[in-house]
């Protein structure tokens, strides 16, 4: 969801990639709640962090408090934020809606701060 918002809100302002400690696909309910607001994240994937070089990024955002598991090079980027968000996996759709809206607010603030 964060990648979808960042690509939409930050279009023409920032470049966005998404990774995880392991590669993964987007949760079907995340696709659903994002499509409700007109953002299609169907084709997004999260590639493994090992596919990327920390030096290529100015800003790194970690979700769900996962920043503690990142190698030091990623944490030392110019902008590093570890967003403490609930993991909606296995939760009711209302949790996906709440987390979606929290992510949108944070992405808006982030994009504004990077300009």
PDB file of N, CA, C and O in Angstrom, residues 14-54:
ATOM      1  N   UNK A  14       9.336  11.856  -6.794  1.00  0.00           N
ATOM      2  CA  UNK A  14      10.246  10.877  -6.199  1.00  0.00           C
ATOM      3  C   UNK A  14      10.199   9.577  -7.006  1.00  0.00           C
ATOM      4  O   UNK A  14       9.220   9.296  -7.680  1.00  0.00           O
ATOM      5  N   UNK A  15      11.266   8.809  -6.922  1.00  0.00           N
ATOM      6  CA  UNK A  15      11.301   7.461  -7.492  1.00  0.00           C
ATOM      7  C   UNK A  15      11.064   6.486  -6.345  1.00  0.00           C
ATOM      8  O   UNK A  15      11.553   6.703  -5.227  1.00  0.00           O
ATOM      9  N   UNK A  16      10.325   5.426  -6.606  1.00  0.00           N
ATOM     10  CA  UNK A  16       9.913   4.511  -5.549  1.00  0.00           C
ATOM     11  C   UNK A  16      10.219   3.069  -5.931  1.00  0.00           C
ATOM     12  O   UNK A  16       9.943   2.654  -7.050  1.00  0.00           O
ATOM     13  N   UNK A  17      10.811   2.337  -5.016  1.00  0.00           N
ATOM     14  CA  UNK A  17      10.947   0.893  -5.145  1.00  0.00           C
ATOM     15  C   UNK A  17      10.501   0.278  -3.831  1.00  0.00           C
ATOM     16  O   UNK A  17      10.487   0.939  -2.794  1.00  0.00           O
ATOM     17  N   UNK A  18      10.151  -0.986  -3.889  1.00  0.00           N
ATOM     18  CA  UNK A  18       9.675  -1.669  -2.692  1.00  0.00           C
ATOM     19  C   UNK A  18      10.458  -2.959  -2.514  1.00  0.00           C
ATOM     20  O   UNK A  18      10.688  -3.692  -3.473  1.00  0.00           O
ATOM     21  N   UNK A  19      10.857  -3.198  -1.289  1.00  0.00           N
ATOM     22  CA  UNK A  19      11.556  -4.448  -1.002  1.00  0.00           C
ATOM     23  C   UNK A  19      11.146  -4.935   0.377  1.00  0.00           C
ATOM     24  O   UNK A  19      10.458  -4.252   1.129  1.00  0.00           O
ATOM     25  N   UNK A  20      11.590  -6.115   0.668  1.00  0.00           N
ATOM     26  CA  UNK A  20      11.365  -6.705   1.981  1.00  0.00           C
ATOM     27  C   UNK A  20      12.563  -7.552   2.336  1.00  0.00           C
ATOM     28  O   UNK A  20      13.473  -7.727   1.520  1.00  0.00           O
ATOM     29  N   UNK A  21      12.577  -8.054   3.530  1.00  0.00           N
ATOM     30  CA  UNK A  21      13.667  -8.941   3.896  1.00  0.00           C
ATOM     31  C   UNK A  21      13.636 -10.178   3.002  1.00  0.00           C
ATOM     32  O   UNK A  21      14.661 -10.783   2.728  1.00  0.00           O
ATOM     33  N   UNK A  22      12.429 -10.523   2.536  1.00  0.00           N
ATOM     34  CA  UNK A  22      12.238 -11.590   1.557  1.00  0.00           C
ATOM     35  C   UNK A  22      11.288 -11.066   0.490  1.00  0.00           C
ATOM     36  O   UNK A  22      10.528 -10.138   0.741  1.00  0.00           O
ATOM     37  N   UNK A  23      11.299 -11.662  -0.684  1.00  0.00           N
ATOM     38  CA  UNK A  23      10.359 -11.234  -1.720  1.00  0.00           C
ATOM     39  C   UNK A  23       8.952 -11.694  -1.342  1.00  0.00           C
ATOM     40  O   UNK A  23       8.774 -12.682  -0.637  1.00  0.00           O
ATOM     41  N   UNK A  24       7.976 -10.929  -1.812  1.00  0.00           N
ATOM     42  CA  UNK A  24       6.594 -11.289  -1.511  1.00  0.00           C
ATOM     43  C   UNK A  24       5.666 -10.642  -2.521  1.00  0.00           C
ATOM     44  O   UNK A  24       6.058  -9.762  -3.281  1.00  0.00           O
ATOM     45  N   UNK A  25       4.430 -11.102  -2.510  1.00  0.00           N
ATOM     46  CA  UNK A  25       3.380 -10.522  -3.351  1.00  0.00           C
ATOM     47  C   UNK A  25       2.473  -9.689  -2.469  1.00  0.00           C
ATOM     48  O   UNK A  25       2.483  -9.808  -1.246  1.00  0.00           O
ATOM     49  N   UNK A  26       1.662  -8.874  -3.099  1.00  0.00           N
ATOM     50  CA  UNK A  26       0.748  -8.002  -2.371  1.00  0.00           C
ATOM     51  C   UNK A  26      -0.450  -8.815  -1.883  1.00  0.00           C
ATOM     52  O   UNK A  26      -1.009  -9.630  -2.617  1.00  0.00           O
ATOM     53  N   UNK A  27      -0.845  -8.556  -0.655  1.00  0.00           N
ATOM     54  CA  UNK A  27      -1.989  -9.236  -0.041  1.00  0.00           C
ATOM     55  C   UNK A  27      -3.259  -8.893  -0.828  1.00  0.00           C
ATOM     56  O   UNK A  27      -3.491  -7.726  -1.157  1.00  0.00           O
ATOM     57  N   UNK A  28      -4.082  -9.880  -1.140  1.00  0.00           N
ATOM     58  CA  UNK A  28      -5.306  -9.619  -1.913  1.00  0.00           C
ATOM     59  C   UNK A  28      -6.231  -8.570  -1.276  1.00  0.00           C
ATOM     60  O   UNK A  28      -6.847  -7.774  -1.997  1.00  0.00           O
ATOM     61  N   UNK A  29      -6.303  -8.530   0.035  1.00  0.00           N
ATOM     62  CA  UNK A  29      -7.166  -7.533   0.673  1.00  0.00           C
ATOM     63  C   UNK A  29      -6.566  -6.137   0.549  1.00  0.00           C
ATOM     64  O   UNK A  29      -7.292  -5.152   0.426  1.00  0.00           O
ATOM     65  N   UNK A  30      -5.248  -6.034   0.536  1.00  0.00           N
ATOM     66  CA  UNK A  30      -4.606  -4.736   0.301  1.00  0.00           C
ATOM     67  C   UNK A  30      -4.944  -4.249  -1.105  1.00  0.00           C
ATOM     68  O   UNK A  30      -5.240  -3.060  -1.305  1.00  0.00           O
ATOM     69  N   UNK A  31      -4.914  -5.157  -2.072  1.00  0.00           N
ATOM     70  CA  UNK A  31      -5.293  -4.795  -3.441  1.00  0.00           C
ATOM     71  C   UNK A  31      -6.727  -4.272  -3.454  1.00  0.00           C
ATOM     72  O   UNK A  31      -7.026  -3.252  -4.073  1.00  0.00           O
ATOM     73  N   UNK A  32      -7.607  -4.956  -2.741  1.00  0.00           N
ATOM     74  CA  UNK A  32      -9.017  -4.572  -2.698  1.00  0.00           C
ATOM     75  C   UNK A  32      -9.218  -3.186  -2.096  1.00  0.00           C
ATOM     76  O   UNK A  32      -9.900  -2.339  -2.681  1.00  0.00           O
ATOM     77  N   UNK A  33      -8.611  -2.923  -0.924  1.00  0.00           N
ATOM     78  CA  UNK A  33      -8.859  -1.631  -0.261  1.00  0.00           C
ATOM     79  C   UNK A  33      -8.205  -0.474  -1.000  1.00  0.00           C
ATOM     80  O   UNK A  33      -8.695   0.656  -0.941  1.00  0.00           O
ATOM     81  N   UNK A  34      -7.127  -0.733  -1.713  1.00  0.00           N
ATOM     82  CA  UNK A  34      -6.512   0.324  -2.520  1.00  0.00           C
ATOM     83  C   UNK A  34      -7.348   0.587  -3.771  1.00  0.00           C
ATOM     84  O   UNK A  34      -7.499   1.735  -4.186  1.00  0.00           O
ATOM     85  N   UNK A  35      -7.923  -0.460  -4.361  1.00  0.00           N
ATOM     86  CA  UNK A  35      -8.759  -0.265  -5.547  1.00  0.00           C
ATOM     87  C   UNK A  35     -10.011   0.532  -5.198  1.00  0.00           C
ATOM     88  O   UNK A  35     -10.536   1.262  -6.044  1.00  0.00           O
ATOM     89  N   UNK A  36     -10.473   0.442  -3.958  1.00  0.00           N
ATOM     90  CA  UNK A  36     -11.632   1.220  -3.511  1.00  0.00           C
ATOM     91  C   UNK A  36     -11.392   2.722  -3.632  1.00  0.00           C
ATOM     92  O   UNK A  36     -12.334   3.493  -3.759  1.00  0.00           O
ATOM     93  N   UNK A  37     -10.117   3.133  -3.597  1.00  0.00           N
ATOM     94  CA  UNK A  37      -9.792   4.557  -3.698  1.00  0.00           C
ATOM     95  C   UNK A  37      -9.071   4.877  -5.010  1.00  0.00           C
ATOM     96  O   UNK A  37      -8.427   5.907  -5.148  1.00  0.00           O
ATOM     97  N   UNK A  38      -9.179   3.954  -5.953  1.00  0.00           N
ATOM     98  CA  UNK A  38      -8.685   4.216  -7.297  1.00  0.00           C
ATOM     99  C   UNK A  38      -7.206   3.982  -7.536  1.00  0.00           C
ATOM    100  O   UNK A  38      -6.656   4.473  -8.524  1.00  0.00           O
ATOM    101  N   UNK A  39      -6.546   3.224  -6.672  1.00  0.00           N
ATOM    102  CA  UNK A  39      -5.128   2.930  -6.865  1.00  0.00           C
ATOM    103  C   UNK A  39      -4.969   1.430  -7.086  1.00  0.00           C
ATOM    104  O   UNK A  39      -5.353   0.625  -6.233  1.00  0.00           O
ATOM    105  N   UNK A  40      -4.414   1.073  -8.246  1.00  0.00           N
ATOM    106  CA  UNK A  40      -4.238  -0.329  -8.606  1.00  0.00           C
ATOM    107  C   UNK A  40      -2.826  -0.782  -8.232  1.00  0.00           C
ATOM    108  O   UNK A  40      -1.839  -0.293  -8.783  1.00  0.00           O
ATOM    109  N   UNK A  41      -2.749  -1.703  -7.288  1.00  0.00           N
ATOM    110  CA  UNK A  41      -1.443  -2.230  -6.865  1.00  0.00           C
ATOM    111  C   UNK A  41      -1.308  -3.712  -7.219  1.00  0.00           C
ATOM    112  O   UNK A  41      -0.433  -4.401  -6.707  1.00  0.00           O
ATOM    113  N   UNK A  42      -2.150  -4.166  -8.132  1.00  0.00           N
ATOM    114  CA  UNK A  42      -2.189  -5.578  -8.515  1.00  0.00           C
ATOM    115  C   UNK A  42      -0.836  -6.113  -8.947  1.00  0.00           C
ATOM    116  O   UNK A  42      -0.466  -7.235  -8.597  1.00  0.00           O
ATOM    117  N   UNK A  43      -0.095  -5.336  -9.716  1.00  0.00           N
ATOM    118  CA  UNK A  43       1.166  -5.825 -10.285  1.00  0.00           C
ATOM    119  C   UNK A  43       2.390  -5.542  -9.421  1.00  0.00           C
ATOM    120  O   UNK A  43       3.513  -5.846  -9.836  1.00  0.00           O
ATOM    121  N   UNK A  44       2.193  -4.974  -8.263  1.00  0.00           N
ATOM    122  CA  UNK A  44       3.336  -4.677  -7.395  1.00  0.00           C
ATOM    123  C   UNK A  44       3.880  -5.954  -6.759  1.00  0.00           C
ATOM    124  O   UNK A  44       3.132  -6.891  -6.482  1.00  0.00           O
ATOM    125  N   UNK A  45       5.178  -5.956  -6.537  1.00  0.00           N
ATOM    126  CA  UNK A  45       5.830  -7.035  -5.805  1.00  0.00           C
ATOM    127  C   UNK A  45       6.840  -6.406  -4.862  1.00  0.00           C
ATOM    128  O   UNK A  45       7.197  -5.239  -4.997  1.00  0.00           O
ATOM    129  N   UNK A  46       7.274  -7.172  -3.928  1.00  0.00           N
ATOM    130  CA  UNK A  46       8.308  -6.723  -3.012  1.00  0.00           C
ATOM    131  C   UNK A  46       9.514  -7.622  -3.222  1.00  0.00           C
ATOM    132  O   UNK A  46       9.473  -8.808  -2.900  1.00  0.00           O
ATOM    133  N   UNK A  47      10.559  -7.061  -3.805  1.00  0.00           N
ATOM    134  CA  UNK A  47      11.757  -7.837  -4.076  1.00  0.00           C
ATOM    135  C   UNK A  47      12.620  -7.928  -2.824  1.00  0.00           C
ATOM    136  O   UNK A  47      12.545  -7.068  -1.953  1.00  0.00           O
ATOM    137  N   UNK A  48      13.482  -8.956  -2.736  1.00  0.00           N
ATOM    138  CA  UNK A  48      14.324  -9.088  -1.550  1.00  0.00           C
ATOM    139  C   UNK A  48      15.316  -7.920  -1.436  1.00  0.00           C
ATOM    140  O   UNK A  48      15.822  -7.431  -2.453  1.00  0.00           O
ATOM    141  N   UNK A  49      15.560  -7.495  -0.232  1.00  0.00           N
ATOM    142  CA  UNK A  49      16.470  -6.383   0.040  1.00  0.00           C
ATOM    143  C   UNK A  49      17.844  -6.629  -0.573  1.00  0.00           C
ATOM    144  O   UNK A  49      18.513  -5.693  -1.010  1.00  0.00           O
ATOM    145  N   UNK A  50      18.244  -7.878  -0.660  1.00  0.00           N
ATOM    146  CA  UNK A  50      19.556  -8.215  -1.217  1.00  0.00           C
ATOM    147  C   UNK A  50      19.687  -7.836  -2.694  1.00  0.00           C
ATOM    148  O   UNK A  50      20.800  -7.780  -3.221  1.00  0.00           O
ATOM    149  N   UNK A  51      18.567  -7.544  -3.372  1.00  0.00           N
ATOM    150  CA  UNK A  51      18.605  -7.114  -4.770  1.00  0.00           C
ATOM    151  C   UNK A  51      18.979  -5.641  -4.930  1.00  0.00           C
ATOM    152  O   UNK A  51      19.141  -5.163  -6.046  1.00  0.00           O
ATOM    153  N   UNK A  52      19.082  -4.900  -3.820  1.00  0.00           N
ATOM    154  CA  UNK A  52      19.286  -3.461  -3.867  1.00  0.00           C
ATOM    155  C   UNK A  52      20.553  -3.063  -3.110  1.00  0.00           C
ATOM    156  O   UNK A  52      21.026  -3.793  -2.239  1.00  0.00           O
ATOM    157  N   UNK A  53      21.074  -1.859  -3.434  1.00  0.00           N
ATOM    158  CA  UNK A  53      22.222  -1.288  -2.731  1.00  0.00           C
ATOM    159  C   UNK A  53      21.764  -0.072  -1.948  1.00  0.00           C
ATOM    160  O   UNK A  53      21.186   0.857  -2.527  1.00  0.00           O
ATOM    161  N   UNK A  54      22.044  -0.039  -0.675  1.00  0.00           N
ATOM    162  CA  UNK A  54      21.613   1.064   0.186  1.00  0.00           C
ATOM    163  C   UNK A  54      22.100   2.409  -0.337  1.00  0.00           C
ATOM    164  O   UNK A  54      21.382   3.410  -0.244  1.00  0.00           O
TER     165      UNK A  54
END
